[in-house]
mmCIF file with all atom_site columns, C-alpha atoms and ligand atoms in Angstrom:
data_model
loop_
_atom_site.group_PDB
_atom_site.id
_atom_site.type_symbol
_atom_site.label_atom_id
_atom_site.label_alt_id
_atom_site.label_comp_id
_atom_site.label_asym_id
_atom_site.label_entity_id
_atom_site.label_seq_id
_atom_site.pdbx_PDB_ins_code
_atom_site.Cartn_x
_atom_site.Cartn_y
_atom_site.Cartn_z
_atom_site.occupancy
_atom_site.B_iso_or_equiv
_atom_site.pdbx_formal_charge
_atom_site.auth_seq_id
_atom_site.auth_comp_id
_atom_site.auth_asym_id
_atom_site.auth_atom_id
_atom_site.pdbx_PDB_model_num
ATOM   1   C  CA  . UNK A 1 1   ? 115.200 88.685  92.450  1.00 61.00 ? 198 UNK A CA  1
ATOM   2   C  CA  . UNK A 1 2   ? 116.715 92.002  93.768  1.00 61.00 ? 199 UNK A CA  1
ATOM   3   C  CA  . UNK A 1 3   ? 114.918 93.993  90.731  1.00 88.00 ? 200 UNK A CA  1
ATOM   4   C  CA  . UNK A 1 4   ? 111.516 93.521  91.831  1.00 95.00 ? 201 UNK A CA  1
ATOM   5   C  CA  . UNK A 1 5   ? 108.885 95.502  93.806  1.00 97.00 ? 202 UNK A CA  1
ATOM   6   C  CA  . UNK A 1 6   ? 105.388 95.634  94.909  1.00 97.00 ? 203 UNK A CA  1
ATOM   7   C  CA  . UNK A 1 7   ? 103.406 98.495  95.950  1.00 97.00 ? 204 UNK A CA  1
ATOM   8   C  CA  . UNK A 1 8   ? 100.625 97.832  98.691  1.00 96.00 ? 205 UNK A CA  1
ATOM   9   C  CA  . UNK A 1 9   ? 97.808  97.590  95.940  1.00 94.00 ? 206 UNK A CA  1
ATOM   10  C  CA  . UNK A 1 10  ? 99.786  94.737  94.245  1.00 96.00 ? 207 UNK A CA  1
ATOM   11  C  CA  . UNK A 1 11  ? 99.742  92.912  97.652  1.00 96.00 ? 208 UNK A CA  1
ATOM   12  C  CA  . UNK A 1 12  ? 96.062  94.141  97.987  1.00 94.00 ? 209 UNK A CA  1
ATOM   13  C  CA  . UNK A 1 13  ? 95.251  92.252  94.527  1.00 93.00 ? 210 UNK A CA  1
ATOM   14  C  CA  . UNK A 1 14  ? 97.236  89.436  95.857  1.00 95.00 ? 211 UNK A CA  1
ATOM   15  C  CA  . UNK A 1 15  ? 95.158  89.025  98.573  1.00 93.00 ? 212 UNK A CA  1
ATOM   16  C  CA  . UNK A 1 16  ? 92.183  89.742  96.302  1.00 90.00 ? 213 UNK A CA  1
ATOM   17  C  CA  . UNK A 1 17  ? 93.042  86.160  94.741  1.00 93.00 ? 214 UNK A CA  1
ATOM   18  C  CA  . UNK A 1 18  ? 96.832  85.844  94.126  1.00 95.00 ? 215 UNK A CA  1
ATOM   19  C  CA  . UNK A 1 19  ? 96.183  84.510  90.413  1.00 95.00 ? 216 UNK A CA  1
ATOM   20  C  CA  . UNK A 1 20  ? 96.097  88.832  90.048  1.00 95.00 ? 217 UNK A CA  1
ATOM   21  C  CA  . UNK A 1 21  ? 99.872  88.114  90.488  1.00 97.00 ? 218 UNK A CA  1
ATOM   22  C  CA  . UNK A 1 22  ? 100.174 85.604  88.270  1.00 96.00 ? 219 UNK A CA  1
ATOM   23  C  CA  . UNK A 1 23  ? 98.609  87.413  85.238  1.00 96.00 ? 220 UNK A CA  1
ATOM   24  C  CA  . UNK A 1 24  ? 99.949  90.695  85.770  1.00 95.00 ? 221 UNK A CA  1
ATOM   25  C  CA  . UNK A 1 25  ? 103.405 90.051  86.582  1.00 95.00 ? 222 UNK A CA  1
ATOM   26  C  CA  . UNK A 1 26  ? 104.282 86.409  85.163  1.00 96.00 ? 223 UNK A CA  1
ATOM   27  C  CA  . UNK A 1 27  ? 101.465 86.977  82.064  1.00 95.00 ? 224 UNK A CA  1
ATOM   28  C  CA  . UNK A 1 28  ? 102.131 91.031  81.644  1.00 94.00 ? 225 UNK A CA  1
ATOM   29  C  CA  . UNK A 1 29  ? 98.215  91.190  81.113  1.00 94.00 ? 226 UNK A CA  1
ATOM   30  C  CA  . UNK A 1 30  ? 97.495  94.332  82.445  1.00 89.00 ? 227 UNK A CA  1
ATOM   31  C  CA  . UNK A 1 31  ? 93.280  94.932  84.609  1.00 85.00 ? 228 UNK A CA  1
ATOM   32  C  CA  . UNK A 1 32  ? 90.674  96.430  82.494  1.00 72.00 ? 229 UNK A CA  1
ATOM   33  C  CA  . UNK A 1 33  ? 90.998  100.513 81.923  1.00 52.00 ? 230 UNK A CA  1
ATOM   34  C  CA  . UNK A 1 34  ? 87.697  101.472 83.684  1.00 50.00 ? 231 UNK A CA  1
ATOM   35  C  CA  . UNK A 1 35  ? 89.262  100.050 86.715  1.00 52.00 ? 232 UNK A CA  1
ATOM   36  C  CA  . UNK A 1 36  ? 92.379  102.254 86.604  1.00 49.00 ? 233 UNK A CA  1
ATOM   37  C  CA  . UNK A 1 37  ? 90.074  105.580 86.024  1.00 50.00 ? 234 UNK A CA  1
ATOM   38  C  CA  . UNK A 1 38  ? 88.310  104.668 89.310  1.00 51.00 ? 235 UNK A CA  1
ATOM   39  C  CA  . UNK A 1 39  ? 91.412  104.872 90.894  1.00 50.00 ? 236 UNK A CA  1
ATOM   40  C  CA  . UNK A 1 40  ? 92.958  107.668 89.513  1.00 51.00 ? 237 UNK A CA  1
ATOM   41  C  CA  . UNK A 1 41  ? 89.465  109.479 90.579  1.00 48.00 ? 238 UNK A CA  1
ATOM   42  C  CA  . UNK A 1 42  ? 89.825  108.411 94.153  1.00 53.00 ? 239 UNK A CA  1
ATOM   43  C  CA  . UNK A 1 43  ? 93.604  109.617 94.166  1.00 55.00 ? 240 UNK A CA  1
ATOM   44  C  CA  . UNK A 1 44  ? 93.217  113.026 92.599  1.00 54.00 ? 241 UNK A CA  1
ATOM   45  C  CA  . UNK A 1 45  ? 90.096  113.570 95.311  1.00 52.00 ? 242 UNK A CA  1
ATOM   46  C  CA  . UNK A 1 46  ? 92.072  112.050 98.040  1.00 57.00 ? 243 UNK A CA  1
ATOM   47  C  CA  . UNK A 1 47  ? 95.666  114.548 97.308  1.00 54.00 ? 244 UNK A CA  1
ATOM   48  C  CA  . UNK A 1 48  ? 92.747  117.240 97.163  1.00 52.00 ? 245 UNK A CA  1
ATOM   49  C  CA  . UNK A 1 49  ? 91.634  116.580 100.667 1.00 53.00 ? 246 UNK A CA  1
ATOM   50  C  CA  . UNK A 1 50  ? 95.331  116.081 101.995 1.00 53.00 ? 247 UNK A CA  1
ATOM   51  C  CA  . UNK A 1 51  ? 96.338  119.469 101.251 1.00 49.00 ? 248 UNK A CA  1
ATOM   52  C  CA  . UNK A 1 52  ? 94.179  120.637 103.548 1.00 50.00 ? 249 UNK A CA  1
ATOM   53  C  CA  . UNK A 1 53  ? 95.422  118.170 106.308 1.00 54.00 ? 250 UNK A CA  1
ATOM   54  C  CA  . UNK A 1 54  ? 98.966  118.288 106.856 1.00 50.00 ? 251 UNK A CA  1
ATOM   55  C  CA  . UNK A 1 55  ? 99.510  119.567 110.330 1.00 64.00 ? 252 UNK A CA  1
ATOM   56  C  CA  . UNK A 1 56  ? 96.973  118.569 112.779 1.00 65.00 ? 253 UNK A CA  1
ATOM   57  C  CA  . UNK A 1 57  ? 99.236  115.545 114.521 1.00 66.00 ? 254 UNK A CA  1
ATOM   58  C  CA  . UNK A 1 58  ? 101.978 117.950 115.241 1.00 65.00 ? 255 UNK A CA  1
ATOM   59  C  CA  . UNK A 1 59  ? 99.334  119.257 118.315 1.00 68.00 ? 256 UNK A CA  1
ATOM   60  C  CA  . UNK A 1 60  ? 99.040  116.000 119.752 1.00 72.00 ? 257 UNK A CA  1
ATOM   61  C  CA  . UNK A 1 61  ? 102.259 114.433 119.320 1.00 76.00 ? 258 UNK A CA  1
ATOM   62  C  CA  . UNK A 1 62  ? 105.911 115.160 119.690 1.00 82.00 ? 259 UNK A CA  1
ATOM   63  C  CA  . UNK A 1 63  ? 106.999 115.430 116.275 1.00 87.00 ? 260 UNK A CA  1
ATOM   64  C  CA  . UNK A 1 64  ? 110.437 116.912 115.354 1.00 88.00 ? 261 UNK A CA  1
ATOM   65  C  CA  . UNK A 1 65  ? 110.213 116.072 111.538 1.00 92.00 ? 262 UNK A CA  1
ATOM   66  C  CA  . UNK A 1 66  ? 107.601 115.736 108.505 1.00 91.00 ? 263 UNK A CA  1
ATOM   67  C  CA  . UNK A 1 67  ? 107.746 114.524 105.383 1.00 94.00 ? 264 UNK A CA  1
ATOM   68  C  CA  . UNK A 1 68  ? 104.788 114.352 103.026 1.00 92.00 ? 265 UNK A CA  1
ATOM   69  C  CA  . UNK A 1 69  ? 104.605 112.068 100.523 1.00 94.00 ? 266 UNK A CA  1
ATOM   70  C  CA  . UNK A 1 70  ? 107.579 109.930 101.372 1.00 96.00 ? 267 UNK A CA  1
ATOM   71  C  CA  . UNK A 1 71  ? 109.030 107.962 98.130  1.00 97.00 ? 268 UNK A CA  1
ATOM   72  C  CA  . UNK A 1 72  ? 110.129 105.066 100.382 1.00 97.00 ? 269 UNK A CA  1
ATOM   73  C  CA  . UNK A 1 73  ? 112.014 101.909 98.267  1.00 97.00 ? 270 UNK A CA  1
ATOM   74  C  CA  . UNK A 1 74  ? 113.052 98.961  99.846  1.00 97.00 ? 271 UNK A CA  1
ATOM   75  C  CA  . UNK A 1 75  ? 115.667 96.256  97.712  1.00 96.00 ? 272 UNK A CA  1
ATOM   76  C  CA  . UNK A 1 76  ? 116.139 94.068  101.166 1.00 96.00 ? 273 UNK A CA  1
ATOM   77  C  CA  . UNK A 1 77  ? 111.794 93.351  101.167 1.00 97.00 ? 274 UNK A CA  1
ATOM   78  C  CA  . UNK A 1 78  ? 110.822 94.122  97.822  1.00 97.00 ? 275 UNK A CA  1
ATOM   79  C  CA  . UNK A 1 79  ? 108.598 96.955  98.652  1.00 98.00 ? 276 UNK A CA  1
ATOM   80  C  CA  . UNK A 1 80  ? 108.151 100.269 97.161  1.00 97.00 ? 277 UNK A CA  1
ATOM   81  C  CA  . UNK A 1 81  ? 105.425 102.893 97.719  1.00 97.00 ? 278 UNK A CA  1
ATOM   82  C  CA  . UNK A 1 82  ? 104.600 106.580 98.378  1.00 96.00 ? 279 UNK A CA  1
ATOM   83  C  CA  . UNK A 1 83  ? 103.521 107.396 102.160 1.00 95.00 ? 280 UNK A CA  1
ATOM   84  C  CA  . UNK A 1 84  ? 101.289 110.334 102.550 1.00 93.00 ? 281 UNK A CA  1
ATOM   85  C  CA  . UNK A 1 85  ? 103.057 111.290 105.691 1.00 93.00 ? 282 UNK A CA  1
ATOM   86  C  CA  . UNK A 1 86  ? 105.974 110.108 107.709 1.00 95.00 ? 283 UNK A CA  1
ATOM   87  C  CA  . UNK A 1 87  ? 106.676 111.546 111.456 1.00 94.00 ? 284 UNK A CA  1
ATOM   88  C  CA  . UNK A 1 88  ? 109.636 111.197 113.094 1.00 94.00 ? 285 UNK A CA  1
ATOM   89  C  CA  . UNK A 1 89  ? 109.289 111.957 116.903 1.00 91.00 ? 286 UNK A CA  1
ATOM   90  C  CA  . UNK A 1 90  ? 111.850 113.163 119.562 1.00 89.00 ? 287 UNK A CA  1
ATOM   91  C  CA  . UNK A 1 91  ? 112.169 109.567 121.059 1.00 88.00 ? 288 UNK A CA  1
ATOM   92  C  CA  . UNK A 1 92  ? 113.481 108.123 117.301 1.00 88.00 ? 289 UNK A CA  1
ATOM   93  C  CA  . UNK A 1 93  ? 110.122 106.723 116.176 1.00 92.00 ? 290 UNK A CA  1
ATOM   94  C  CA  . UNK A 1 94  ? 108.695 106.724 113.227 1.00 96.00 ? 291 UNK A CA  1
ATOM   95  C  CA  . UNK A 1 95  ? 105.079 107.200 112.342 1.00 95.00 ? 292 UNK A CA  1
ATOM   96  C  CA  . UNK A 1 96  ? 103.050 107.064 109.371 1.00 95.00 ? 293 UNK A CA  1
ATOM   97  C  CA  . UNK A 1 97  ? 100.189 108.671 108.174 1.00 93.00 ? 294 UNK A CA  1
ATOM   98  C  CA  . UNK A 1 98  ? 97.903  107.185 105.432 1.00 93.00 ? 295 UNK A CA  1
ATOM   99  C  CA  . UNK A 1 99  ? 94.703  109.128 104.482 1.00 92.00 ? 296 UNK A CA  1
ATOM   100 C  CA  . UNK A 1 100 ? 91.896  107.005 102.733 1.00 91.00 ? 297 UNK A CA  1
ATOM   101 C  CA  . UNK A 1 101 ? 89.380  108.746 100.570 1.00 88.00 ? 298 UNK A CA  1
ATOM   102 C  CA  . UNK A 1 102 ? 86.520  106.288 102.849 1.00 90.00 ? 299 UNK A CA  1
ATOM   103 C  CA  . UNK A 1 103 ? 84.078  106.600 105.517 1.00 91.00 ? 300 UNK A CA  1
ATOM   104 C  CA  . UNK A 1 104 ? 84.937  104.940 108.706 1.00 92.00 ? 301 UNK A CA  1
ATOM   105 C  CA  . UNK A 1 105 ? 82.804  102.009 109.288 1.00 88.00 ? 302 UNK A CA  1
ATOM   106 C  CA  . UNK A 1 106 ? 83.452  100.720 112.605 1.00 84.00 ? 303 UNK A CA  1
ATOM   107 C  CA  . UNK A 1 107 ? 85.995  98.646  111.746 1.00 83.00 ? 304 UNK A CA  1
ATOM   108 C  CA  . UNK A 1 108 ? 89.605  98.276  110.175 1.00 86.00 ? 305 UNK A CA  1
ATOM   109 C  CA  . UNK A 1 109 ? 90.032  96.659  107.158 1.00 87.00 ? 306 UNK A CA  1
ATOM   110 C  CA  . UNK A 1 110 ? 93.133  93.976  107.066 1.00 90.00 ? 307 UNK A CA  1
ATOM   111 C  CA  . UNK A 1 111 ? 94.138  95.675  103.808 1.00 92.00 ? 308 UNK A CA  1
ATOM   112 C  CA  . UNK A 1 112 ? 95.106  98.854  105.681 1.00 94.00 ? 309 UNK A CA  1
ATOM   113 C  CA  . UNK A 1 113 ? 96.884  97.060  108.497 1.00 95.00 ? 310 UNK A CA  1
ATOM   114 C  CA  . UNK A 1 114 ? 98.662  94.989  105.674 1.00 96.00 ? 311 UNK A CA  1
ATOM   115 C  CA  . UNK A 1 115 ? 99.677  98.251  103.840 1.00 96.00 ? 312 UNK A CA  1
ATOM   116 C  CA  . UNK A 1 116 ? 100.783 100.259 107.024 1.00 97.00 ? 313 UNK A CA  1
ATOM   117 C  CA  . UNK A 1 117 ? 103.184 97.503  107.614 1.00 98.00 ? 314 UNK A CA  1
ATOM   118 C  CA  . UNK A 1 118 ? 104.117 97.376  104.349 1.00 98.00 ? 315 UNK A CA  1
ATOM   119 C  CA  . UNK A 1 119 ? 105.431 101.007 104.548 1.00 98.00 ? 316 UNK A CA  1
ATOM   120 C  CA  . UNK A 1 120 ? 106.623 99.976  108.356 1.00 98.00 ? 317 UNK A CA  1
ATOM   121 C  CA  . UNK A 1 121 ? 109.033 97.425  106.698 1.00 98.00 ? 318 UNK A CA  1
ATOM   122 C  CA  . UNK A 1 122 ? 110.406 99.901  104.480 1.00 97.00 ? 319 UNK A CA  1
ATOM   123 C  CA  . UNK A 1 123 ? 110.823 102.646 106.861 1.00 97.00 ? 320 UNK A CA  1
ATOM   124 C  CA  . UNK A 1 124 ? 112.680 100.054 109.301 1.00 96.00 ? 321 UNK A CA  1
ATOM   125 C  CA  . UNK A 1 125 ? 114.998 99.368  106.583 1.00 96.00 ? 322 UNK A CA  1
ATOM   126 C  CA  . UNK A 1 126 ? 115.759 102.512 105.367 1.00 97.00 ? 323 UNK A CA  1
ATOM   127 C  CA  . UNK A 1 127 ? 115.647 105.076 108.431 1.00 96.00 ? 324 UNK A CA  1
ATOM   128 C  CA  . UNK A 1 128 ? 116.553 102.110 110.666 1.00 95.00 ? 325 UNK A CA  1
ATOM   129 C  CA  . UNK A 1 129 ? 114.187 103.574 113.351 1.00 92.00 ? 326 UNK A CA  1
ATOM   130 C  CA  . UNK A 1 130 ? 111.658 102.077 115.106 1.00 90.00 ? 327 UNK A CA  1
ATOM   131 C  CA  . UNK A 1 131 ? 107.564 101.729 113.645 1.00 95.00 ? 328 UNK A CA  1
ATOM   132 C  CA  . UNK A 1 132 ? 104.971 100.371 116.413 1.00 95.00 ? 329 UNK A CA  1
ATOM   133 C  CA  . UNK A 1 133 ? 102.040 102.624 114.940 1.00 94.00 ? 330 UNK A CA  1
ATOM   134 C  CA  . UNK A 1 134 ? 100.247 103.893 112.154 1.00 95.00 ? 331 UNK A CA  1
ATOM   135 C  CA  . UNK A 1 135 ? 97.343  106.360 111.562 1.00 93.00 ? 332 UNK A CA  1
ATOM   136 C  CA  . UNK A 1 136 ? 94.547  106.196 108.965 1.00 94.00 ? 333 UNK A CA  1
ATOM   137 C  CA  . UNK A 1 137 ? 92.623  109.089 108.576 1.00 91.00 ? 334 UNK A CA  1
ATOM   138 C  CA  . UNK A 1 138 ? 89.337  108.537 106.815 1.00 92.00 ? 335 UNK A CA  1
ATOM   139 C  CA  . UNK A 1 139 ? 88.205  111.732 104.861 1.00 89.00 ? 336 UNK A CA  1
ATOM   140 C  CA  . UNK A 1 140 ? 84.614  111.269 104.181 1.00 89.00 ? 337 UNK A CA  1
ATOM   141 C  CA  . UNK A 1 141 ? 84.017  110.810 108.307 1.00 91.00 ? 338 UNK A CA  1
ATOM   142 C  CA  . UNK A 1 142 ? 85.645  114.474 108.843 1.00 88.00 ? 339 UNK A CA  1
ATOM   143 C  CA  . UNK A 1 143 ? 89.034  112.858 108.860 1.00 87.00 ? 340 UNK A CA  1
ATOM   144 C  CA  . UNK A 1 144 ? 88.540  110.710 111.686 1.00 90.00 ? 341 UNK A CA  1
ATOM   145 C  CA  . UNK A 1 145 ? 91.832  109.561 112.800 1.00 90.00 ? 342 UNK A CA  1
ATOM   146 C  CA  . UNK A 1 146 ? 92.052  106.018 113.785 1.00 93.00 ? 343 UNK A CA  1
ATOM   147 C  CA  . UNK A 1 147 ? 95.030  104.428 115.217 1.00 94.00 ? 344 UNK A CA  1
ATOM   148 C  CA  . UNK A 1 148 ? 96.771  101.112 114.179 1.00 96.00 ? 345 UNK A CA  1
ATOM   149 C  CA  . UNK A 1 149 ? 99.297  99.351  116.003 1.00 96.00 ? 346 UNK A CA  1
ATOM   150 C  CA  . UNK A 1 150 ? 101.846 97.296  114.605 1.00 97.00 ? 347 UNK A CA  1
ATOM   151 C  CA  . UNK A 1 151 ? 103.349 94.203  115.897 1.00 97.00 ? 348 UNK A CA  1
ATOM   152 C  CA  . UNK A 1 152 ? 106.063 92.032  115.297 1.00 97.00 ? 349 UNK A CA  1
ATOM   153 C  CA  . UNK A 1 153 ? 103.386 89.493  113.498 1.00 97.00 ? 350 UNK A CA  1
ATOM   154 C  CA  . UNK A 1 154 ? 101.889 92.178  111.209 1.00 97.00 ? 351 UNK A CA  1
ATOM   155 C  CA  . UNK A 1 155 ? 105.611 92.521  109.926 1.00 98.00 ? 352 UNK A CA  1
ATOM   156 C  CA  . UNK A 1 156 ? 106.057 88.604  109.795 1.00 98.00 ? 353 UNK A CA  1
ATOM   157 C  CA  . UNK A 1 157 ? 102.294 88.182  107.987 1.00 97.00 ? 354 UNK A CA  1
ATOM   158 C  CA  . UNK A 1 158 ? 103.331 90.889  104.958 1.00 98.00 ? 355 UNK A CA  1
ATOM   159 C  CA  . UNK A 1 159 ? 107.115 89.215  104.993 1.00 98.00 ? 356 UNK A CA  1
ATOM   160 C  CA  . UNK A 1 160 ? 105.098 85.998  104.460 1.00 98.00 ? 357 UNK A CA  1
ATOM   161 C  CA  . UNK A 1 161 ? 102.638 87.064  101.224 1.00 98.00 ? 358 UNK A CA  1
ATOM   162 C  CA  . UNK A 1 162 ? 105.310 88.533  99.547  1.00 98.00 ? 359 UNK A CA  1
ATOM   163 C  CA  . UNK A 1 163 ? 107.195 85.526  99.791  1.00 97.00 ? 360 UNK A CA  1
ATOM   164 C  CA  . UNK A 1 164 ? 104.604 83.889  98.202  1.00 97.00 ? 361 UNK A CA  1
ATOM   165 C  CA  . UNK A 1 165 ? 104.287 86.665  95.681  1.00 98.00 ? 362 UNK A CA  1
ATOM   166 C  CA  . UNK A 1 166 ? 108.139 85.905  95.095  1.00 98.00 ? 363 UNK A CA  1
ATOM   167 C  CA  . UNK A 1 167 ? 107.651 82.449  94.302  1.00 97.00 ? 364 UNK A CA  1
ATOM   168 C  CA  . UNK A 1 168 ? 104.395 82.797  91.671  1.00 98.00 ? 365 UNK A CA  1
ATOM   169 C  CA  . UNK A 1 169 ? 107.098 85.340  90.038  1.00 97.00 ? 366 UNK A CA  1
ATOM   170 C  CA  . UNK A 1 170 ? 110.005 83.316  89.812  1.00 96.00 ? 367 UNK A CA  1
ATOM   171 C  CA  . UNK A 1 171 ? 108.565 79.894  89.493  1.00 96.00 ? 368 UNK A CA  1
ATOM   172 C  CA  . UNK A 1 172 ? 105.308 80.625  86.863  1.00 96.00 ? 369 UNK A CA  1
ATOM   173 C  CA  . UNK A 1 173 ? 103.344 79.612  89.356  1.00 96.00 ? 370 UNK A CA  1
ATOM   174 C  CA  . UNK A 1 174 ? 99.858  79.539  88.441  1.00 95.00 ? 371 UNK A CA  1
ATOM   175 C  CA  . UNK A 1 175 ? 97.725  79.309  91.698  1.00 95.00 ? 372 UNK A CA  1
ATOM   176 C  CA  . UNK A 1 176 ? 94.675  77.086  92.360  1.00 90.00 ? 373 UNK A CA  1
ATOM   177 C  CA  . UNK A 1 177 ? 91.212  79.001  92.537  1.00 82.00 ? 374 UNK A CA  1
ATOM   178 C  CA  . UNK A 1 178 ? 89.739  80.527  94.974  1.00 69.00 ? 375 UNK A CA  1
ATOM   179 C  CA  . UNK A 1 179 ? 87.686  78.764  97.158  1.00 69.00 ? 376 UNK A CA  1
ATOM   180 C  CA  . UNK A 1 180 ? 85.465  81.893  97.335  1.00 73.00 ? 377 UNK A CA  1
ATOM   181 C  CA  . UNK A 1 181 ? 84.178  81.823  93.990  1.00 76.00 ? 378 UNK A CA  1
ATOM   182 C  CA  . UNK A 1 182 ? 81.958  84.960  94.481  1.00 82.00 ? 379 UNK A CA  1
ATOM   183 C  CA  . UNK A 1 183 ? 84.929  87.017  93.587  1.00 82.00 ? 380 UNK A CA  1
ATOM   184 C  CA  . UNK A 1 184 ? 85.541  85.610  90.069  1.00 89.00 ? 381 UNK A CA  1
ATOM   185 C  CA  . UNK A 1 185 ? 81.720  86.994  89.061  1.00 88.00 ? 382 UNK A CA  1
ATOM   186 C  CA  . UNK A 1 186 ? 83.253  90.605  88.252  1.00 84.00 ? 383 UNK A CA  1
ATOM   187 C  CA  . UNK A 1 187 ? 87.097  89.595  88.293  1.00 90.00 ? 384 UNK A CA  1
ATOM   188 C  CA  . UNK A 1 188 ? 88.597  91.578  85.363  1.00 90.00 ? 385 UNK A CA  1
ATOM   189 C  CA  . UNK A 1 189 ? 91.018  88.486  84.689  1.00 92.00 ? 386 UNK A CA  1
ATOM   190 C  CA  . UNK A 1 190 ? 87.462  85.854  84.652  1.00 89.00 ? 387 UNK A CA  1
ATOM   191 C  CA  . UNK A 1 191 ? 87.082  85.248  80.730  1.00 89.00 ? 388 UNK A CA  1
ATOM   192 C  CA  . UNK A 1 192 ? 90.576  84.363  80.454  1.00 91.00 ? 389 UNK A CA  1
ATOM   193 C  CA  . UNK A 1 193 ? 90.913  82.496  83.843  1.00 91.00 ? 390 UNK A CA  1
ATOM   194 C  CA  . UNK A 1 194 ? 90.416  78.663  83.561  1.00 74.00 ? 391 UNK A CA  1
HETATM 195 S  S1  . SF4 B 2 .   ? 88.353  84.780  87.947  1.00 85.81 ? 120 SF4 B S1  1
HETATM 196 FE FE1 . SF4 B 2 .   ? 88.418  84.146  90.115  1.00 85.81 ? 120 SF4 B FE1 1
HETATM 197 S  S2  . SF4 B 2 .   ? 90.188  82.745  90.283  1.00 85.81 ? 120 SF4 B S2  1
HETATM 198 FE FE2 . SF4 B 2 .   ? 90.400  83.896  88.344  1.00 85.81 ? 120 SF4 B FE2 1
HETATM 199 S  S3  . SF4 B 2 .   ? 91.691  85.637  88.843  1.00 85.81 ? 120 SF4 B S3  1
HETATM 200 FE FE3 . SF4 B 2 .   ? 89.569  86.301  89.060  1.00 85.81 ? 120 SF4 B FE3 1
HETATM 201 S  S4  . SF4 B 2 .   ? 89.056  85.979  91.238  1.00 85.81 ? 120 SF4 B S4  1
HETATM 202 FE FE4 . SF4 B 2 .   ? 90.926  84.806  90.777  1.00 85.81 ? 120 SF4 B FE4 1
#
């Protein structure tokens, strides 16, 4: 199953309710349109505001190398995804930078965590260097910076759904329900999900 890949919003939808998976990659049925012009709102806003944010980091921390928007592609985990920035410091660590078109609420989302270490993975695997942290910067709370670190069990956790993700793929799996039912009341997939 070398060929395939998942981007941190297919994980996201996976986590969502992993029957997502099941229609969209076993069933090719794609989400509604509306929901894809939402998102391609939020990006175009969200590349808007990262222009304008590029170098504060390099102030605080020892950086010796940027890139922006990192195309990073992993065969060995299955992951693939564009990171808005990637740091490289002068001790051989890597960093990455993820800027979120949200207000900061107090709290971290696991679907950030989740999609740091997604990126994590693939940075370990192709740079080979080392990725203990992450840094979401929320642009509608005046970029607040917020810092996430990353253990060895965030890395075993993502490891873990796509494994799952891997096996809905391969073997047709078609999952049980959620027990949360709430979600199914405006799930794109609910007048064809039985
Ligand atoms: S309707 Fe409910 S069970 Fe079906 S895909 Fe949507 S969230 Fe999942």
């Amino acid at each position: 199953m070398k060929e395939i890949f998942f981007t941190p919003s297919d994980v996201i939808e996976y986590l969502f309710c992993p029957r997502f998976t099941y229609f969209m990659e076993v069933l090719k049925i794609p989400q509604q349109e509306q929901t894809r012009e939402k998102v391609l709102i939020g990006r175009s806003l969200h590349k808007k505001k990262q222009k304008e944010n590029t170098t504060y980091l390099r102030k605080r921390l020892s950086i010796k190398e940027k890139i922006v928007n990192a195309y990073l592609i992993s065969p060995r985990y299955h992951i693939k995804g564009i990171v808005d920035e990637l740091l490289f410091t002068k001790n051989n660590q890597a960093i990455i930078i993820d800027y979120k078109f949200a207000e900061y609420k107090e709290y971290l989302y696991d679907t950030y965590r989740t999609q740091l270490a997604m990126y994590g993975l693939c940075v370990r695997d192709i740079y080979q260097r080392e990725i203990k942290r992450g840094f979401i910067v929320f642009t509608r709370s005046s970029n607040k910076m917020v810092e996430v670190s990353l253990s060895e069990e965030d890395y075993h956790h993502v490891l873990h759904i796509i494994h799952n993700m891997l096996k809905i793929i391969e073997f047709e799996y078609f999952p049980p329900v959620k027990k949360n039912q709430n979600k199914c009341i405006d799930c794109t997939y609910q007048k064809i999900c039985v």
